[in-house]
Amino acid sequence: KASHAKVVAQHYVESQKARKEMASVSKECKAREKKYKTLEGLLMWSPVLVDSSKIIVDFSGGEMEETKVSLGFDLKSKAGIQVFMMEKKEKSKTKAKKSKGGGFSADAKKFASVKISALMDYVNNDLTVENGNEIPKILQNMEFQIGRIELIAEELNTIANVYDCVFEFDNSEDSIVITSDFVSRTQTAKLRSVFTLPDEEYPFTPMQACFESVIGGINTVHLG
């Protein structure tokens, strides 16, 4: 009987210890879950596949359907960790958020599509990293690049909503050409303005501006 009581007491101590450990683990999990929820929604990307051979994350936190892509890391590549980018297989079923102007113009969407396509070409052109420690840097850089594309598209969209503009995208020069005509109230004078924005450095470098008098003989020298 004494030995039986000793065994029961030992089991009780062990069960109490196990309960304390489970409570500690549960508390830690809740704390980590709280931290995750704090970050949730702040990042443009979320993991959709993580295993021993491949990692895939979806960039779907932006406002434009044109910038929704998937970024992957092939962990089994012989040349290191191979990075690849592709269009999302399933587009968002929810409506894309509208910009302040009420929606994105065709030119803003075209700009985003062109720049995302160029970013895909860059990533898929044999972009590799040596080890897993560089993956967060790649994710951060891609988030910056995609976010920047959306910001410029938003600005182009604002310009298109205010002025009657024509947009041209020169991929060879990595520039955006914006042409707009300004007409006087009396319709007797028209000024054509052409702005060239180097989008790789925009908005940190000066843009080129050219003015041409179309009607009315406007003195464009004084405009400079």
PDB file of C-alpha atoms in Angstrom:
ATOM      1  CA  LYS A   1       0.000   0.000   0.000  1.00  0.00           C
ATOM      2  CA  ALA A   2       2.814   2.383   0.841  1.00  0.00           C
ATOM      3  CA  SER A   3       4.496   1.713  -2.496  1.00  0.00           C
ATOM      4  CA  HIS A   4       1.171   2.185  -4.306  1.00  0.00           C
ATOM      5  CA  ALA A   5       0.620   5.518  -2.575  1.00  0.00           C
ATOM      6  CA  LYS A   6       4.149   6.528  -3.520  1.00  0.00           C
ATOM      7  CA  VAL A   7       3.471   5.712  -7.184  1.00  0.00           C
ATOM      8  CA  VAL A   8       0.195   7.674  -7.127  1.00  0.00           C
ATOM      9  CA  ALA A   9       1.951  10.640  -5.539  1.00  0.00           C
ATOM     10  CA  GLN A  10       4.704  10.484  -8.164  1.00  0.00           C
ATOM     11  CA  HIS A  11       2.128  10.400 -10.985  1.00  0.00           C
ATOM     12  CA  TYR A  12       0.351  13.371  -9.434  1.00  0.00           C
ATOM     13  CA  VAL A  13       3.607  15.361  -9.301  1.00  0.00           C
ATOM     14  CA  GLU A  14       4.395  14.466 -12.904  1.00  0.00           C
ATOM     15  CA  SER A  15       0.889  15.398 -14.066  1.00  0.00           C
ATOM     16  CA  GLN A  16       1.115  18.741 -12.284  1.00  0.00           C
ATOM     17  CA  LYS A  17       4.481  19.365 -13.911  1.00  0.00           C
ATOM     18  CA  ALA A  18       3.062  18.468 -17.326  1.00  0.00           C
ATOM     19  CA  ARG A  19       0.117  20.817 -16.783  1.00  0.00           C
ATOM     20  CA  LYS A  20       2.454  23.666 -15.890  1.00  0.00           C
ATOM     21  CA  GLU A  21       4.539  23.006 -19.008  1.00  0.00           C
ATOM     22  CA  MET A  22       1.407  22.926 -21.179  1.00  0.00           C
ATOM     23  CA  ALA A  23       0.187  26.160 -19.618  1.00  0.00           C
ATOM     24  CA  SER A  24       3.572  27.758 -20.294  1.00  0.00           C
ATOM     25  CA  VAL A  25       3.554  26.594 -23.929  1.00  0.00           C
ATOM     26  CA  SER A  26      -0.029  27.810 -24.374  1.00  0.00           C
ATOM     27  CA  LYS A  27       0.895  31.206 -22.959  1.00  0.00           C
ATOM     28  CA  GLU A  28       3.879  31.450 -25.300  1.00  0.00           C
ATOM     29  CA  CYS A  29       1.741  30.478 -28.312  1.00  0.00           C
ATOM     30  CA  LYS A  30      -0.843  33.123 -27.474  1.00  0.00           C
ATOM     31  CA  ALA A  31       1.888  35.731 -27.136  1.00  0.00           C
ATOM     32  CA  ARG A  32       3.319  34.804 -30.554  1.00  0.00           C
ATOM     33  CA  GLU A  33      -0.143  34.771 -32.086  1.00  0.00           C
ATOM     34  CA  LYS A  34      -0.702  38.284 -30.729  1.00  0.00           C
ATOM     35  CA  LYS A  35       2.564  39.455 -32.276  1.00  0.00           C
ATOM     36  CA  TYR A  36       1.586  37.930 -35.623  1.00  0.00           C
ATOM     37  CA  LYS A  37      -1.823  39.625 -35.556  1.00  0.00           C
ATOM     38  CA  THR A  38      -0.076  42.905 -34.825  1.00  0.00           C
ATOM     39  CA  LEU A  39       1.937  42.510 -38.050  1.00  0.00           C
ATOM     40  CA  GLU A  40      -0.916  40.980 -40.039  1.00  0.00           C
ATOM     41  CA  GLY A  41      -2.109  43.417 -42.672  1.00  0.00           C
ATOM     42  CA  LEU A  42       1.051  45.505 -42.561  1.00  0.00           C
ATOM     43  CA  LEU A  43       2.927  43.258 -44.975  1.00  0.00           C
ATOM     44  CA  MET A  44       2.101  42.951 -48.662  1.00  0.00           C
ATOM     45  CA  TRP A  45       2.933  39.247 -48.722  1.00  0.00           C
ATOM     46  CA  SER A  46       1.864  36.053 -47.012  1.00  0.00           C
ATOM     47  CA  PRO A  47       3.309  32.501 -47.238  1.00  0.00           C
ATOM     48  CA  VAL A  48       1.213  29.940 -49.107  1.00  0.00           C
ATOM     49  CA  LEU A  49       3.705  27.044 -49.263  1.00  0.00           C
ATOM     50  CA  VAL A  50       6.603  26.237 -46.957  1.00  0.00           C
ATOM     51  CA  ASP A  51       8.318  22.854 -47.100  1.00  0.00           C
ATOM     52  CA  SER A  52      11.801  21.349 -47.308  1.00  0.00           C
ATOM     53  CA  SER A  53      12.134  21.961 -51.044  1.00  0.00           C
ATOM     54  CA  LYS A  54      10.231  25.146 -51.813  1.00  0.00           C
ATOM     55  CA  ILE A  55       8.858  28.358 -50.343  1.00  0.00           C
ATOM     56  CA  ILE A  56       6.152  30.367 -52.104  1.00  0.00           C
ATOM     57  CA  VAL A  57       4.655  33.641 -50.913  1.00  0.00           C
ATOM     58  CA  ASP A  58       1.847  35.653 -52.445  1.00  0.00           C
ATOM     59  CA  PHE A  59       2.102  39.414 -52.828  1.00  0.00           C
ATOM     60  CA  SER A  60      -1.573  40.315 -52.623  1.00  0.00           C
ATOM     61  CA  GLY A  61      -1.716  43.120 -50.091  1.00  0.00           C
ATOM     62  CA  GLY A  62      -1.614  45.933 -52.633  1.00  0.00           C
ATOM     63  CA  GLU A  63      -4.429  47.886 -54.242  1.00  0.00           C
ATOM     64  CA  MET A  64      -3.953  46.780 -57.860  1.00  0.00           C
ATOM     65  CA  GLU A  65      -4.690  43.426 -59.451  1.00  0.00           C
ATOM     66  CA  GLU A  66      -1.764  44.044 -61.821  1.00  0.00           C
ATOM     67  CA  THR A  67       0.737  43.838 -58.941  1.00  0.00           C
ATOM     68  CA  LYS A  68      -0.536  40.588 -57.430  1.00  0.00           C
ATOM     69  CA  VAL A  69       2.248  38.042 -57.990  1.00  0.00           C
ATOM     70  CA  SER A  70       3.772  34.978 -56.365  1.00  0.00           C
ATOM     71  CA  LEU A  71       7.446  34.849 -55.371  1.00  0.00           C
ATOM     72  CA  GLY A  72       9.115  31.487 -54.882  1.00  0.00           C
ATOM     73  CA  PHE A  73      12.390  30.041 -53.610  1.00  0.00           C
ATOM     74  CA  ASP A  74      13.614  26.683 -54.931  1.00  0.00           C
ATOM     75  CA  LEU A  75      15.651  25.294 -52.022  1.00  0.00           C
ATOM     76  CA  LYS A  76      16.840  22.224 -53.956  1.00  0.00           C
ATOM     77  CA  SER A  77      18.530  24.072 -56.816  1.00  0.00           C
ATOM     78  CA  LYS A  78      22.141  23.021 -57.411  1.00  0.00           C
ATOM     79  CA  ALA A  79      23.191  26.616 -58.059  1.00  0.00           C
ATOM     80  CA  GLY A  80      21.994  27.758 -54.629  1.00  0.00           C
ATOM     81  CA  ILE A  81      18.518  28.970 -53.748  1.00  0.00           C
ATOM     82  CA  GLN A  82      16.791  29.815 -57.022  1.00  0.00           C
ATOM     83  CA  VAL A  83      14.346  32.721 -56.889  1.00  0.00           C
ATOM     84  CA  PHE A  84      11.402  32.849 -59.274  1.00  0.00           C
ATOM     85  CA  MET A  85       8.339  35.019 -59.781  1.00  0.00           C
ATOM     86  CA  MET A  86       5.052  34.296 -61.527  1.00  0.00           C
ATOM     87  CA  GLU A  87       1.544  35.653 -61.829  1.00  0.00           C
ATOM     88  CA  LYS A  88      -0.817  34.527 -59.112  1.00  0.00           C
ATOM     89  CA  LYS A  89      -2.708  31.447 -60.251  1.00  0.00           C
ATOM     90  CA  GLU A  90      -5.887  32.702 -58.611  1.00  0.00           C
ATOM     91  CA  LYS A  91      -6.665  36.392 -58.699  1.00  0.00           C
ATOM     92  CA  SER A  92      -8.388  37.924 -55.726  1.00  0.00           C
ATOM     93  CA  LYS A  93     -12.127  37.239 -55.719  1.00  0.00           C
ATOM     94  CA  THR A  94     -12.733  40.419 -53.760  1.00  0.00           C
ATOM     95  CA  LYS A  95     -12.851  43.735 -55.560  1.00  0.00           C
ATOM     96  CA  ALA A  96      -9.568  45.613 -55.672  1.00  0.00           C
ATOM     97  CA  LYS A  97      -9.413  48.681 -53.480  1.00  0.00           C
ATOM     98  CA  LYS A  98     -10.144  51.873 -55.320  1.00  0.00           C
ATOM     99  CA  SER A  99      -7.733  54.750 -55.384  1.00  0.00           C
ATOM    100  CA  LYS A 100      -8.658  58.171 -54.077  1.00  0.00           C
ATOM    101  CA  GLY A 101      -9.725  59.162 -57.572  1.00  0.00           C
ATOM    102  CA  GLY A 102     -12.379  56.415 -57.676  1.00  0.00           C
ATOM    103  CA  GLY A 103     -10.470  53.801 -59.683  1.00  0.00           C
ATOM    104  CA  PHE A 104      -7.302  53.220 -61.652  1.00  0.00           C
ATOM    105  CA  SER A 105      -7.036  54.569 -65.183  1.00  0.00           C
ATOM    106  CA  ALA A 106      -6.034  52.377 -68.117  1.00  0.00           C
ATOM    107  CA  ASP A 107      -2.643  54.144 -68.245  1.00  0.00           C
ATOM    108  CA  ALA A 108      -1.985  53.504 -64.546  1.00  0.00           C
ATOM    109  CA  LYS A 109      -2.844  49.827 -65.018  1.00  0.00           C
ATOM    110  CA  LYS A 110      -0.662  49.608 -68.115  1.00  0.00           C
ATOM    111  CA  PHE A 111       2.266  51.170 -66.256  1.00  0.00           C
ATOM    112  CA  ALA A 112       1.884  48.677 -63.389  1.00  0.00           C
ATOM    113  CA  SER A 113       1.674  45.732 -65.825  1.00  0.00           C
ATOM    114  CA  VAL A 114       4.757  46.861 -67.751  1.00  0.00           C
ATOM    115  CA  LYS A 115       6.834  47.367 -64.596  1.00  0.00           C
ATOM    116  CA  ILE A 116       5.716  44.085 -62.995  1.00  0.00           C
ATOM    117  CA  SER A 117       6.607  42.264 -66.223  1.00  0.00           C
ATOM    118  CA  ALA A 118      10.068  43.853 -66.141  1.00  0.00           C
ATOM    119  CA  LEU A 119      10.463  42.869 -62.481  1.00  0.00           C
ATOM    120  CA  MET A 120       9.511  39.275 -63.340  1.00  0.00           C
ATOM    121  CA  ASP A 121      12.115  39.188 -66.102  1.00  0.00           C
ATOM    122  CA  TYR A 122      14.753  40.414 -63.651  1.00  0.00           C
ATOM    123  CA  VAL A 123      13.866  37.854 -60.974  1.00  0.00           C
ATOM    124  CA  ASN A 124      13.513  34.915 -63.379  1.00  0.00           C
ATOM    125  CA  ASN A 125      16.800  35.708 -65.130  1.00  0.00           C
ATOM    126  CA  ASP A 126      18.841  33.406 -62.899  1.00  0.00           C
ATOM    127  CA  LEU A 127      18.445  35.279 -59.598  1.00  0.00           C
ATOM    128  CA  THR A 128      19.929  33.118 -56.839  1.00  0.00           C
ATOM    129  CA  VAL A 129      20.958  33.552 -53.207  1.00  0.00           C
ATOM    130  CA  GLU A 130      23.597  31.602 -51.336  1.00  0.00           C
ATOM    131  CA  ASN A 131      21.639  30.701 -48.211  1.00  0.00           C
ATOM    132  CA  GLY A 132      18.306  31.077 -46.462  1.00  0.00           C
ATOM    133  CA  ASN A 133      19.472  34.076 -44.465  1.00  0.00           C
ATOM    134  CA  GLU A 134      19.132  36.195 -47.617  1.00  0.00           C
ATOM    135  CA  ILE A 135      15.468  35.320 -48.187  1.00  0.00           C
ATOM    136  CA  PRO A 136      14.138  38.063 -45.840  1.00  0.00           C
ATOM    137  CA  LYS A 137      16.221  40.641 -47.737  1.00  0.00           C
ATOM    138  CA  ILE A 138      14.742  39.472 -51.045  1.00  0.00           C
ATOM    139  CA  LEU A 139      11.212  39.671 -49.626  1.00  0.00           C
ATOM    140  CA  GLN A 140      11.853  43.151 -48.261  1.00  0.00           C
ATOM    141  CA  ASN A 141      13.294  44.318 -51.583  1.00  0.00           C
ATOM    142  CA  MET A 142      10.404  42.873 -53.595  1.00  0.00           C
ATOM    143  CA  GLU A 143       7.889  44.478 -51.235  1.00  0.00           C
ATOM    144  CA  PHE A 144       9.636  47.815 -51.755  1.00  0.00           C
ATOM    145  CA  GLN A 145       9.728  47.400 -55.555  1.00  0.00           C
ATOM    146  CA  ILE A 146       6.063  46.395 -55.855  1.00  0.00           C
ATOM    147  CA  GLY A 147       4.960  49.070 -53.409  1.00  0.00           C
ATOM    148  CA  ARG A 148       6.895  51.688 -55.369  1.00  0.00           C
ATOM    149  CA  ILE A 149       5.242  50.599 -58.619  1.00  0.00           C
ATOM    150  CA  GLU A 150       1.839  51.046 -57.007  1.00  0.00           C
ATOM    151  CA  LEU A 151       2.743  54.464 -55.595  1.00  0.00           C
ATOM    152  CA  ILE A 152       3.865  55.765 -59.002  1.00  0.00           C
ATOM    153  CA  ALA A 153       0.763  54.248 -60.626  1.00  0.00           C
ATOM    154  CA  GLU A 154      -1.338  56.074 -58.026  1.00  0.00           C
ATOM    155  CA  GLU A 155       0.360  59.378 -58.887  1.00  0.00           C
ATOM    156  CA  LEU A 156      -0.125  58.803 -62.627  1.00  0.00           C
ATOM    157  CA  ASN A 157      -3.743  58.019 -61.909  1.00  0.00           C
ATOM    158  CA  THR A 158      -4.159  61.301 -60.001  1.00  0.00           C
ATOM    159  CA  ILE A 159      -2.625  63.252 -62.896  1.00  0.00           C
ATOM    160  CA  ALA A 160      -4.923  61.487 -65.380  1.00  0.00           C
ATOM    161  CA  ASN A 161      -7.971  62.369 -63.282  1.00  0.00           C
ATOM    162  CA  VAL A 162      -7.041  66.079 -63.200  1.00  0.00           C
ATOM    163  CA  TYR A 163      -5.562  66.653 -66.669  1.00  0.00           C
ATOM    164  CA  ASP A 164      -6.229  65.281 -70.126  1.00  0.00           C
ATOM    165  CA  CYS A 165      -2.906  63.515 -70.601  1.00  0.00           C
ATOM    166  CA  VAL A 166      -1.279  61.014 -72.904  1.00  0.00           C
ATOM    167  CA  PHE A 167       1.164  58.598 -71.256  1.00  0.00           C
ATOM    168  CA  GLU A 168       4.005  56.804 -73.023  1.00  0.00           C
ATOM    169  CA  PHE A 169       6.316  54.272 -71.410  1.00  0.00           C
ATOM    170  CA  ASP A 170       9.808  54.031 -72.867  1.00  0.00           C
ATOM    171  CA  ASN A 171      11.256  50.760 -71.561  1.00  0.00           C
ATOM    172  CA  SER A 172      14.586  51.311 -73.324  1.00  0.00           C
ATOM    173  CA  GLU A 173      15.115  54.522 -71.370  1.00  0.00           C
ATOM    174  CA  ASP A 174      13.152  53.463 -68.250  1.00  0.00           C
ATOM    175  CA  SER A 175      11.141  56.662 -68.448  1.00  0.00           C
ATOM    176  CA  ILE A 176       7.549  57.891 -68.466  1.00  0.00           C
ATOM    177  CA  VAL A 177       6.581  60.576 -70.979  1.00  0.00           C
ATOM    178  CA  ILE A 178       3.509  62.652 -70.071  1.00  0.00           C
ATOM    179  CA  THR A 179       2.023  64.935 -72.736  1.00  0.00           C
ATOM    180  CA  SER A 180      -0.726  67.387 -71.909  1.00  0.00           C
ATOM    181  CA  ASP A 181      -2.314  70.373 -73.703  1.00  0.00           C
ATOM    182  CA  PHE A 182      -3.317  73.513 -71.830  1.00  0.00           C
ATOM    183  CA  VAL A 183      -5.920  75.667 -73.562  1.00  0.00           C
ATOM    184  CA  SER A 184      -6.802  79.241 -72.633  1.00  0.00           C
ATOM    185  CA  ARG A 185     -10.348  80.085 -71.544  1.00  0.00           C
ATOM    186  CA  THR A 186     -10.909  81.983 -74.767  1.00  0.00           C
ATOM    187  CA  GLN A 187      -9.712  78.998 -76.827  1.00  0.00           C
ATOM    188  CA  THR A 188      -7.237  81.307 -78.612  1.00  0.00           C
ATOM    189  CA  ALA A 189      -4.056  79.782 -77.204  1.00  0.00           C
ATOM    190  CA  LYS A 190      -2.865  76.222 -76.670  1.00  0.00           C
ATOM    191  CA  LEU A 191       0.324  75.140 -74.961  1.00  0.00           C
ATOM    192  CA  ARG A 192       1.643  71.591 -75.241  1.00  0.00           C
ATOM    193  CA  SER A 193       3.769  70.346 -72.370  1.00  0.00           C
ATOM    194  CA  VAL A 194       5.890  67.205 -72.392  1.00  0.00           C
ATOM    195  CA  PHE A 195       7.343  65.880 -69.134  1.00  0.00           C
ATOM    196  CA  THR A 196       9.845  63.022 -69.074  1.00  0.00           C
ATOM    197  CA  LEU A 197      10.170  61.232 -65.747  1.00  0.00           C
ATOM    198  CA  PRO A 198      13.038  58.770 -65.202  1.00  0.00           C
ATOM    199  CA  ASP A 199      10.941  56.269 -63.232  1.00  0.00           C
ATOM    200  CA  GLU A 200      13.904  54.330 -61.843  1.00  0.00           C
ATOM    201  CA  GLU A 201      15.008  57.405 -59.864  1.00  0.00           C
ATOM    202  CA  TYR A 202      11.666  59.208 -59.569  1.00  0.00           C
ATOM    203  CA  PRO A 203      10.953  61.296 -57.499  1.00  0.00           C
ATOM    204  CA  PHE A 204      14.567  61.899 -56.454  1.00  0.00           C
ATOM    205  CA  THR A 205      15.883  63.312 -59.744  1.00  0.00           C
ATOM    206  CA  PRO A 206      14.733  66.305 -61.821  1.00  0.00           C
ATOM    207  CA  MET A 207      12.387  65.617 -64.699  1.00  0.00           C
ATOM    208  CA  GLN A 208      12.803  66.982 -68.193  1.00  0.00           C
ATOM    209  CA  ALA A 209      10.163  69.498 -69.325  1.00  0.00           C
ATOM    210  CA  CYS A 210       9.516  70.716 -72.864  1.00  0.00           C
ATOM    211  CA  PHE A 211       6.905  73.319 -73.873  1.00  0.00           C
ATOM    212  CA  GLU A 212       5.580  73.987 -77.353  1.00  0.00           C
ATOM    213  CA  SER A 213       3.179  76.699 -78.447  1.00  0.00           C
ATOM    214  CA  VAL A 214       0.539  75.033 -80.616  1.00  0.00           C
ATOM    215  CA  ILE A 215      -1.867  77.979 -80.998  1.00  0.00           C
ATOM    216  CA  GLY A 216      -1.475  81.645 -80.182  1.00  0.00           C
ATOM    217  CA  GLY A 217       2.285  82.122 -80.371  1.00  0.00           C
ATOM    218  CA  ILE A 218       2.970  81.707 -76.636  1.00  0.00           C
ATOM    219  CA  ASN A 219       6.482  82.742 -75.601  1.00  0.00           C
ATOM    220  CA  THR A 220       7.760  79.491 -74.055  1.00  0.00           C
ATOM    221  CA  VAL A 221      11.172  80.947 -73.170  1.00  0.00           C
ATOM    222  CA  HIS A 222       9.759  82.735 -70.134  1.00  0.00           C
ATOM    223  CA  LEU A 223       8.153  79.526 -68.868  1.00  0.00           C
ATOM    224  CA  GLY A 224      11.567  78.146 -67.938  1.00  0.00           C
TER     225      GLY A 224
END
